[in-house]
PDB file of C-alpha atoms in Angstrom:
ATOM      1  CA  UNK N   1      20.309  -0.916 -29.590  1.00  0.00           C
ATOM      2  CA  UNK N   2      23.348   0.592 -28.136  1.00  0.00           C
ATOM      3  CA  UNK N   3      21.540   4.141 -28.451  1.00  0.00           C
ATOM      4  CA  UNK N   4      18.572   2.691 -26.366  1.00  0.00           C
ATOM      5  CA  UNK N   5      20.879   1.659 -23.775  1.00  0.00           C
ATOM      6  CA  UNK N   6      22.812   4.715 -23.513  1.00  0.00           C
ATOM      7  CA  UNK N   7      19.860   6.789 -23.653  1.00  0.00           C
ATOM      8  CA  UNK N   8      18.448   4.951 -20.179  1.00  0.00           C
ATOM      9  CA  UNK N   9      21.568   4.693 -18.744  1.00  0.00           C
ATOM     10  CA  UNK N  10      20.974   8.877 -18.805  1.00  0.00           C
ATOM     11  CA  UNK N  11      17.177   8.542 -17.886  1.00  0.00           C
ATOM     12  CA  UNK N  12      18.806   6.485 -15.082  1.00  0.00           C
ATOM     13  CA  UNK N  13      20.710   8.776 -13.873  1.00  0.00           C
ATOM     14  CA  UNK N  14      18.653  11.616 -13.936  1.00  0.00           C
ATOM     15  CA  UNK N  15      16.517   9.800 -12.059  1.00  0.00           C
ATOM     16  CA  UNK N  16      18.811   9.305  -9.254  1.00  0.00           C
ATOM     17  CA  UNK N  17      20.276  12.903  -9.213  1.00  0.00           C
ATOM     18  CA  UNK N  18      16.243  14.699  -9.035  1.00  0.00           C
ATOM     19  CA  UNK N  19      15.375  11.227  -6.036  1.00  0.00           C
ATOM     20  CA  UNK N  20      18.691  12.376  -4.185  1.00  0.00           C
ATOM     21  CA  UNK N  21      17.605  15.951  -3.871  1.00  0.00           C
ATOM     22  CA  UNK N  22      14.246  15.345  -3.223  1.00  0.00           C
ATOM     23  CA  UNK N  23      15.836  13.463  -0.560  1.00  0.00           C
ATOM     24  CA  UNK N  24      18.162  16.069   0.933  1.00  0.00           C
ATOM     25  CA  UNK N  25      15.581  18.465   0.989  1.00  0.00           C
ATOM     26  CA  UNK N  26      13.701  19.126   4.442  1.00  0.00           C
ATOM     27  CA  UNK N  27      10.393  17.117   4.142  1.00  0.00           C
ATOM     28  CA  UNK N  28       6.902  18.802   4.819  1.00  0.00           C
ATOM     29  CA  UNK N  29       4.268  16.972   6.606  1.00  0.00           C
ATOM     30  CA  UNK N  30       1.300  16.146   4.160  1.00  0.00           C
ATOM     31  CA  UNK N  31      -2.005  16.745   5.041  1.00  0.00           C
ATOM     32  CA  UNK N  32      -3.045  13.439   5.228  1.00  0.00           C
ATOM     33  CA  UNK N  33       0.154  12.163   7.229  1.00  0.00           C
ATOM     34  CA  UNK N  34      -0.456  12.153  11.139  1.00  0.00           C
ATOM     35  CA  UNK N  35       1.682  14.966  13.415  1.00  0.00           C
ATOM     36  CA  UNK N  36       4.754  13.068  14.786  1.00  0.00           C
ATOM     37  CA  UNK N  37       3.708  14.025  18.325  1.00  0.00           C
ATOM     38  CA  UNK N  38       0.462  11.309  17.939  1.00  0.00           C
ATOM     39  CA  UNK N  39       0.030   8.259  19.353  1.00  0.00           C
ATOM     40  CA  UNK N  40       1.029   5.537  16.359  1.00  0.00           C
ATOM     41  CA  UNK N  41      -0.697   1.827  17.034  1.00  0.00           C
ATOM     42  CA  UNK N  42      -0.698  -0.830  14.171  1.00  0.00           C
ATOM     43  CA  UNK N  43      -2.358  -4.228  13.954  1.00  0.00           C
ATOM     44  CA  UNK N  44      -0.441  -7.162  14.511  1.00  0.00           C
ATOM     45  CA  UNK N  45       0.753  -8.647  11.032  1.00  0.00           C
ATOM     46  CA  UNK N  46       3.350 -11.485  10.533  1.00  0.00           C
ATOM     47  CA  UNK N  47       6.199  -8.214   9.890  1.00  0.00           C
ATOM     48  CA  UNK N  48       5.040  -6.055  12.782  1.00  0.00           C
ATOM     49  CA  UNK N  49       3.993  -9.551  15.561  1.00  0.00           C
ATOM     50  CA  UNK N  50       7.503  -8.980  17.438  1.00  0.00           C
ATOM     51  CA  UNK N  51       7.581  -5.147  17.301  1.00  0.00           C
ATOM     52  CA  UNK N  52       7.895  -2.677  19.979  1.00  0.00           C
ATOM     53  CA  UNK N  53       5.651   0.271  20.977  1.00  0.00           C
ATOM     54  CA  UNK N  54       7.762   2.778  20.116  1.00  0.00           C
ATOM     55  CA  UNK N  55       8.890   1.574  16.673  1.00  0.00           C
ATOM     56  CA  UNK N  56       5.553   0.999  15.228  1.00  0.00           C
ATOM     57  CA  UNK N  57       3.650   3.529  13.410  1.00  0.00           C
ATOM     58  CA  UNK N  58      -0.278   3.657  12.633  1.00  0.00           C
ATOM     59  CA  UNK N  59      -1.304   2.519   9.481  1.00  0.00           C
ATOM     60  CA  UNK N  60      -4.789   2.823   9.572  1.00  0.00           C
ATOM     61  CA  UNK N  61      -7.429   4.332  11.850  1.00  0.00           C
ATOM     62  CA  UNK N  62     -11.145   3.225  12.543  1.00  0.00           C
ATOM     63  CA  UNK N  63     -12.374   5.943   9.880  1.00  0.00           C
ATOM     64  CA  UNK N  64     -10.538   7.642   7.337  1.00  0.00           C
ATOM     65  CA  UNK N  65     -11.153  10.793   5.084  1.00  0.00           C
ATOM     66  CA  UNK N  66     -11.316  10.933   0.768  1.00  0.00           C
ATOM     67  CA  UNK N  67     -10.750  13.808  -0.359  1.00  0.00           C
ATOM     68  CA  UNK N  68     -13.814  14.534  -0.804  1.00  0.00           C
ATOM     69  CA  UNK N  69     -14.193  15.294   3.102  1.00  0.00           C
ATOM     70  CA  UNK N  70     -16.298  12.281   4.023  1.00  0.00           C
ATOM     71  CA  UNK N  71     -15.611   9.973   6.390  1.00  0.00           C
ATOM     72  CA  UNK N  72     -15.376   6.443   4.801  1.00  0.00           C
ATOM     73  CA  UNK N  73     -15.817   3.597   7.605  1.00  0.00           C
ATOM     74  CA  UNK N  74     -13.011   1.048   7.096  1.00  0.00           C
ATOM     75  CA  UNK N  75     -14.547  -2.390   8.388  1.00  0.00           C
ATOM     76  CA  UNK N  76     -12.534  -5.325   8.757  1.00  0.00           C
ATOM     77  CA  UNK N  77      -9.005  -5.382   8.434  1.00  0.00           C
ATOM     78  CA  UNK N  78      -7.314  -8.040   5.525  1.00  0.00           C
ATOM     79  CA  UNK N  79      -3.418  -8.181   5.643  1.00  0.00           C
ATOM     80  CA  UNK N  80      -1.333 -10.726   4.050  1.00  0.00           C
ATOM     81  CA  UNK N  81      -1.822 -13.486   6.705  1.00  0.00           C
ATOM     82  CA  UNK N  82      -5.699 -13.572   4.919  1.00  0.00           C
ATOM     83  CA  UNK N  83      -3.779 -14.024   1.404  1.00  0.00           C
ATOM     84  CA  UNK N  84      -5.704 -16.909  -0.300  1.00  0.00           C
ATOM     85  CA  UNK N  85      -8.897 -16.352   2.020  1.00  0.00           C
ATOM     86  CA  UNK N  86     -12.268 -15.545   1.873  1.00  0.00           C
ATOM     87  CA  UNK N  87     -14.634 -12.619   3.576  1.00  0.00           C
ATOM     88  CA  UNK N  88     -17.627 -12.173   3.873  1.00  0.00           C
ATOM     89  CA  UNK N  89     -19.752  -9.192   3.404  1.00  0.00           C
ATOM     90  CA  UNK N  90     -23.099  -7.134   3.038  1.00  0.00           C
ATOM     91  CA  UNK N  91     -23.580  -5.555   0.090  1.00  0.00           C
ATOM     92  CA  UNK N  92     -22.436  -1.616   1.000  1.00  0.00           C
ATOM     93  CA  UNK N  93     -20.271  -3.070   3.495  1.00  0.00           C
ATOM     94  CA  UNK N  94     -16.206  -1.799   3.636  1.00  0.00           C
ATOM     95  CA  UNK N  95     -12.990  -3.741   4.618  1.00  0.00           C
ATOM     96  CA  UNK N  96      -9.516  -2.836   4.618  1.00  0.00           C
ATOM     97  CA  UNK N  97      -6.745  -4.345   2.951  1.00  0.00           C
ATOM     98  CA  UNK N  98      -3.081  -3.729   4.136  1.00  0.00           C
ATOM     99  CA  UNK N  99       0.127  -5.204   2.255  1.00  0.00           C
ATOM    100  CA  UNK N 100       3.635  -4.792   3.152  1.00  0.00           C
ATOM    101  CA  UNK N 101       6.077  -3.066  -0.021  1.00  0.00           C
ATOM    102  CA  UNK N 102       8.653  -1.124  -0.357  1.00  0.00           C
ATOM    103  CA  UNK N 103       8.253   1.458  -3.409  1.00  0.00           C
ATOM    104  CA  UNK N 104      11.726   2.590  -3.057  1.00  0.00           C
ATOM    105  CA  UNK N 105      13.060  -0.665  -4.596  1.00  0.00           C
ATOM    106  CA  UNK N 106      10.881  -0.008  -7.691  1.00  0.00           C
ATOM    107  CA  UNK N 107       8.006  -2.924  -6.491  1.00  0.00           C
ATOM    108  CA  UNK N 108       4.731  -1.577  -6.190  1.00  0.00           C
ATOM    109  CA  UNK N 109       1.258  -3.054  -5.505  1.00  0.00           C
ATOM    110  CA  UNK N 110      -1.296  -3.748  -8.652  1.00  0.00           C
ATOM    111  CA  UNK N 111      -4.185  -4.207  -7.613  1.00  0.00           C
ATOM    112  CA  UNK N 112      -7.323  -5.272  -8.998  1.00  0.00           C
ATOM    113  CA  UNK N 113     -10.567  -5.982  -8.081  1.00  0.00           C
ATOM    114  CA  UNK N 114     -13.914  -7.669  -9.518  1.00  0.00           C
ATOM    115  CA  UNK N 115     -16.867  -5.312 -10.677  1.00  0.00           C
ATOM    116  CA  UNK N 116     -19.067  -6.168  -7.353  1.00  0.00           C
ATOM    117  CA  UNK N 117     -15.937  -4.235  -5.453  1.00  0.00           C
ATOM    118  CA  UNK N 118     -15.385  -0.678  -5.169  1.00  0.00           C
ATOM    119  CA  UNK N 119     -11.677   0.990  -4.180  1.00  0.00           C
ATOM    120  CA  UNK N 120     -12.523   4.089  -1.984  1.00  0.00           C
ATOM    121  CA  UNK N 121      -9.716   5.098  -0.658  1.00  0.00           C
ATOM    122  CA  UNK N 122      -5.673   4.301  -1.054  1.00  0.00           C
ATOM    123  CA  UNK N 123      -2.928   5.268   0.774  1.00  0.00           C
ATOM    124  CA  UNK N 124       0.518   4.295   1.687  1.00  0.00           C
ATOM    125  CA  UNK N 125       2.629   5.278   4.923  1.00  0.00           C
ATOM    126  CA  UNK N 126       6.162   4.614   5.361  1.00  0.00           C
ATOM    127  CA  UNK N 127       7.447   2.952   8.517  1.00  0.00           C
ATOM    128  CA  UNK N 128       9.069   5.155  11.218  1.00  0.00           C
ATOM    129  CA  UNK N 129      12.660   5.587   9.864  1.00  0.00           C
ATOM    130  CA  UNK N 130      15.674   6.861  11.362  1.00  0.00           C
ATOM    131  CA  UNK N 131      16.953  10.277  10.176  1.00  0.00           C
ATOM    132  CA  UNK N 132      18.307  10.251   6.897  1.00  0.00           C
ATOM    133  CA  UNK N 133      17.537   6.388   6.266  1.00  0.00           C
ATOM    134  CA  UNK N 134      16.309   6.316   2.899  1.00  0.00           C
ATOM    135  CA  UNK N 135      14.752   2.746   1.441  1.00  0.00           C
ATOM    136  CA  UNK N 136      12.214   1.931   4.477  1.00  0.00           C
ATOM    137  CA  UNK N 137       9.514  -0.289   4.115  1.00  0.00           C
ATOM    138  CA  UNK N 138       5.718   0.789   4.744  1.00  0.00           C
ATOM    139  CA  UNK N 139       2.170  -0.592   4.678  1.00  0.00           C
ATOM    140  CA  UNK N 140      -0.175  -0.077   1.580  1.00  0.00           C
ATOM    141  CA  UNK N 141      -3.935   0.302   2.102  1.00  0.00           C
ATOM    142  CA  UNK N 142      -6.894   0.605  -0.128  1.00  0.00           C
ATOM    143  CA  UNK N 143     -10.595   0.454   1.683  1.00  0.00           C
ATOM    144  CA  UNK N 144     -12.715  -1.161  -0.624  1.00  0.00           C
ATOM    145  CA  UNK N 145     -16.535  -1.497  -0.137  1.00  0.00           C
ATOM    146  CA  UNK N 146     -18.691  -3.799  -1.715  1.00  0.00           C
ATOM    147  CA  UNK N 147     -20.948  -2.564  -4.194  1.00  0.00           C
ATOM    148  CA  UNK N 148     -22.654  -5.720  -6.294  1.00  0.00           C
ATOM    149  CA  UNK N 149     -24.019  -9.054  -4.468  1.00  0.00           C
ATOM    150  CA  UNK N 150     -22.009 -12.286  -5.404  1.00  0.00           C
ATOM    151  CA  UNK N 151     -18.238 -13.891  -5.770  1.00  0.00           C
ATOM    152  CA  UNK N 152     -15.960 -11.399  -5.795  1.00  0.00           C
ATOM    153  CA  UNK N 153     -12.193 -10.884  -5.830  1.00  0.00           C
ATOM    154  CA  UNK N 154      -9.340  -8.806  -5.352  1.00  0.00           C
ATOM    155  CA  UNK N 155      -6.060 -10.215  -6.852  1.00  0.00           C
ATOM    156  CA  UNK N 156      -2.664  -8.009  -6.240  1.00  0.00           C
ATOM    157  CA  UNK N 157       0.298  -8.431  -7.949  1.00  0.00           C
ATOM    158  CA  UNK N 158       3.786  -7.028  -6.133  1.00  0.00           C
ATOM    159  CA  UNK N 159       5.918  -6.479  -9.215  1.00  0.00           C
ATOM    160  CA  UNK N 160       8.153  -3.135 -10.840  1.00  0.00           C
ATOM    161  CA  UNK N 161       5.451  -1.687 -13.296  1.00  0.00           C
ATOM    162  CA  UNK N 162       8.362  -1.520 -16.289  1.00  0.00           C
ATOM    163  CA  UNK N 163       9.080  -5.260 -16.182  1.00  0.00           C
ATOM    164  CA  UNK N 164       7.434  -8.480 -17.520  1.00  0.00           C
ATOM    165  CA  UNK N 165       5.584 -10.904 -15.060  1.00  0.00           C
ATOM    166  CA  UNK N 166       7.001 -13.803 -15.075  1.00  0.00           C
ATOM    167  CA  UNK N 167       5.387 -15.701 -12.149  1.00  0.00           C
ATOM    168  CA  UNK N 168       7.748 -15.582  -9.407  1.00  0.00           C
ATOM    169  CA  UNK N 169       5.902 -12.393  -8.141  1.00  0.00           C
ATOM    170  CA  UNK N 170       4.137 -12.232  -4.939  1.00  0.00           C
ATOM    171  CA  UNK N 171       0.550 -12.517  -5.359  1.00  0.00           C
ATOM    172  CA  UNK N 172      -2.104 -11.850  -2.707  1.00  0.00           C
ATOM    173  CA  UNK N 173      -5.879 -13.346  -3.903  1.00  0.00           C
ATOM    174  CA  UNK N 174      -9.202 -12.496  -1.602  1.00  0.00           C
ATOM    175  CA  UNK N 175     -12.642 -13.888  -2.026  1.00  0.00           C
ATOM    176  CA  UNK N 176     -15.643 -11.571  -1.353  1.00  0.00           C
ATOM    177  CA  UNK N 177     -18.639 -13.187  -0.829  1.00  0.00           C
ATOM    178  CA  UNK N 178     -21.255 -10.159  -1.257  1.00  0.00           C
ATOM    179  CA  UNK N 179     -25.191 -10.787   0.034  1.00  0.00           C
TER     180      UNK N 179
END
């Protein structure tokens, strides 16, 4: 046991050593991130409500590319103010769902959805952060289109991946109701 525990204590901090110089290094705009000199607007969500202009960055646009090069329409917008809802949509039909996190803390979104739904596209983007602030919050979305008529449901689960749910977790549930 003691051999287990000194053996992550090492994977531990290796980790940290290979996260801090990824941090220090100068970081490159990704093709899918949007040029600093564009105009950012998010929806209102309980977190971003009281928010300025300036300090708000876009999340998500009317349309947004796979990588396959086509543009995927996003429909409706779901953030966690719809947690416990229910939509409703045409079969074929997208909607996008947006959920506050912070993957620097080790918590991640895990999502799934029914068979009738379909995750196209999943992204996150950090929040505007001063320079070198590291732990910043950020907005995960997935666009999702509906693909089966019926009852369907996406269920997400904010947890680390590594640890054991135990039911104090936030949750976020949606019903899809698919003609």
């Amino acid at each position: 046991m003691k051999k287990i525990l000194k053996l992550m204590a090492m994977l531990l901090v290796i980790a940290a050593v290979v996260f801090a110089a990824g941090c220090a290094e100068n970081p490159e705009t990704a093709e899918n991130e949007t040029p600093e000199d564009s105009e950012h607007v998010t929806p209102a969500t309980p977190e971003t409500s009281n928010m300025t202009e300036e300090n708000v960055t876009e999340n998500i646009t009317e349309e947004n590319t796979t990588e396959a090069n086509e543009t995927v329409e996003t429909g409706q917008v779901v953030t966690e103010a719809d947690n416990g809802t229910s939509i409703s949509l045409n079969n074929g039909e997208n909607f996008t769902l947006q959920l506050r996190g912070n993957p620097t803390t080790g918590y991640s979104w895990q999502l799934n959805v029914s068979e009738g739904l379909s995750i196209l596209d999943e992204d996150y983007a950090q929040d505007e952060a001063p320079e070198e602030s590291t732990g910043v919050p950020g907005t995960y979305t997935w666009i999702i289109q509906a693909v089966a008529p019926g009852t369907q449901q996406v269920n997400g689960i904010y947890m680390q991946q590594w640890e054991n749910t135990t039911g104090t977790e936030d949750n976020f549930t949606l019903t899809v109701e698919v003609e």
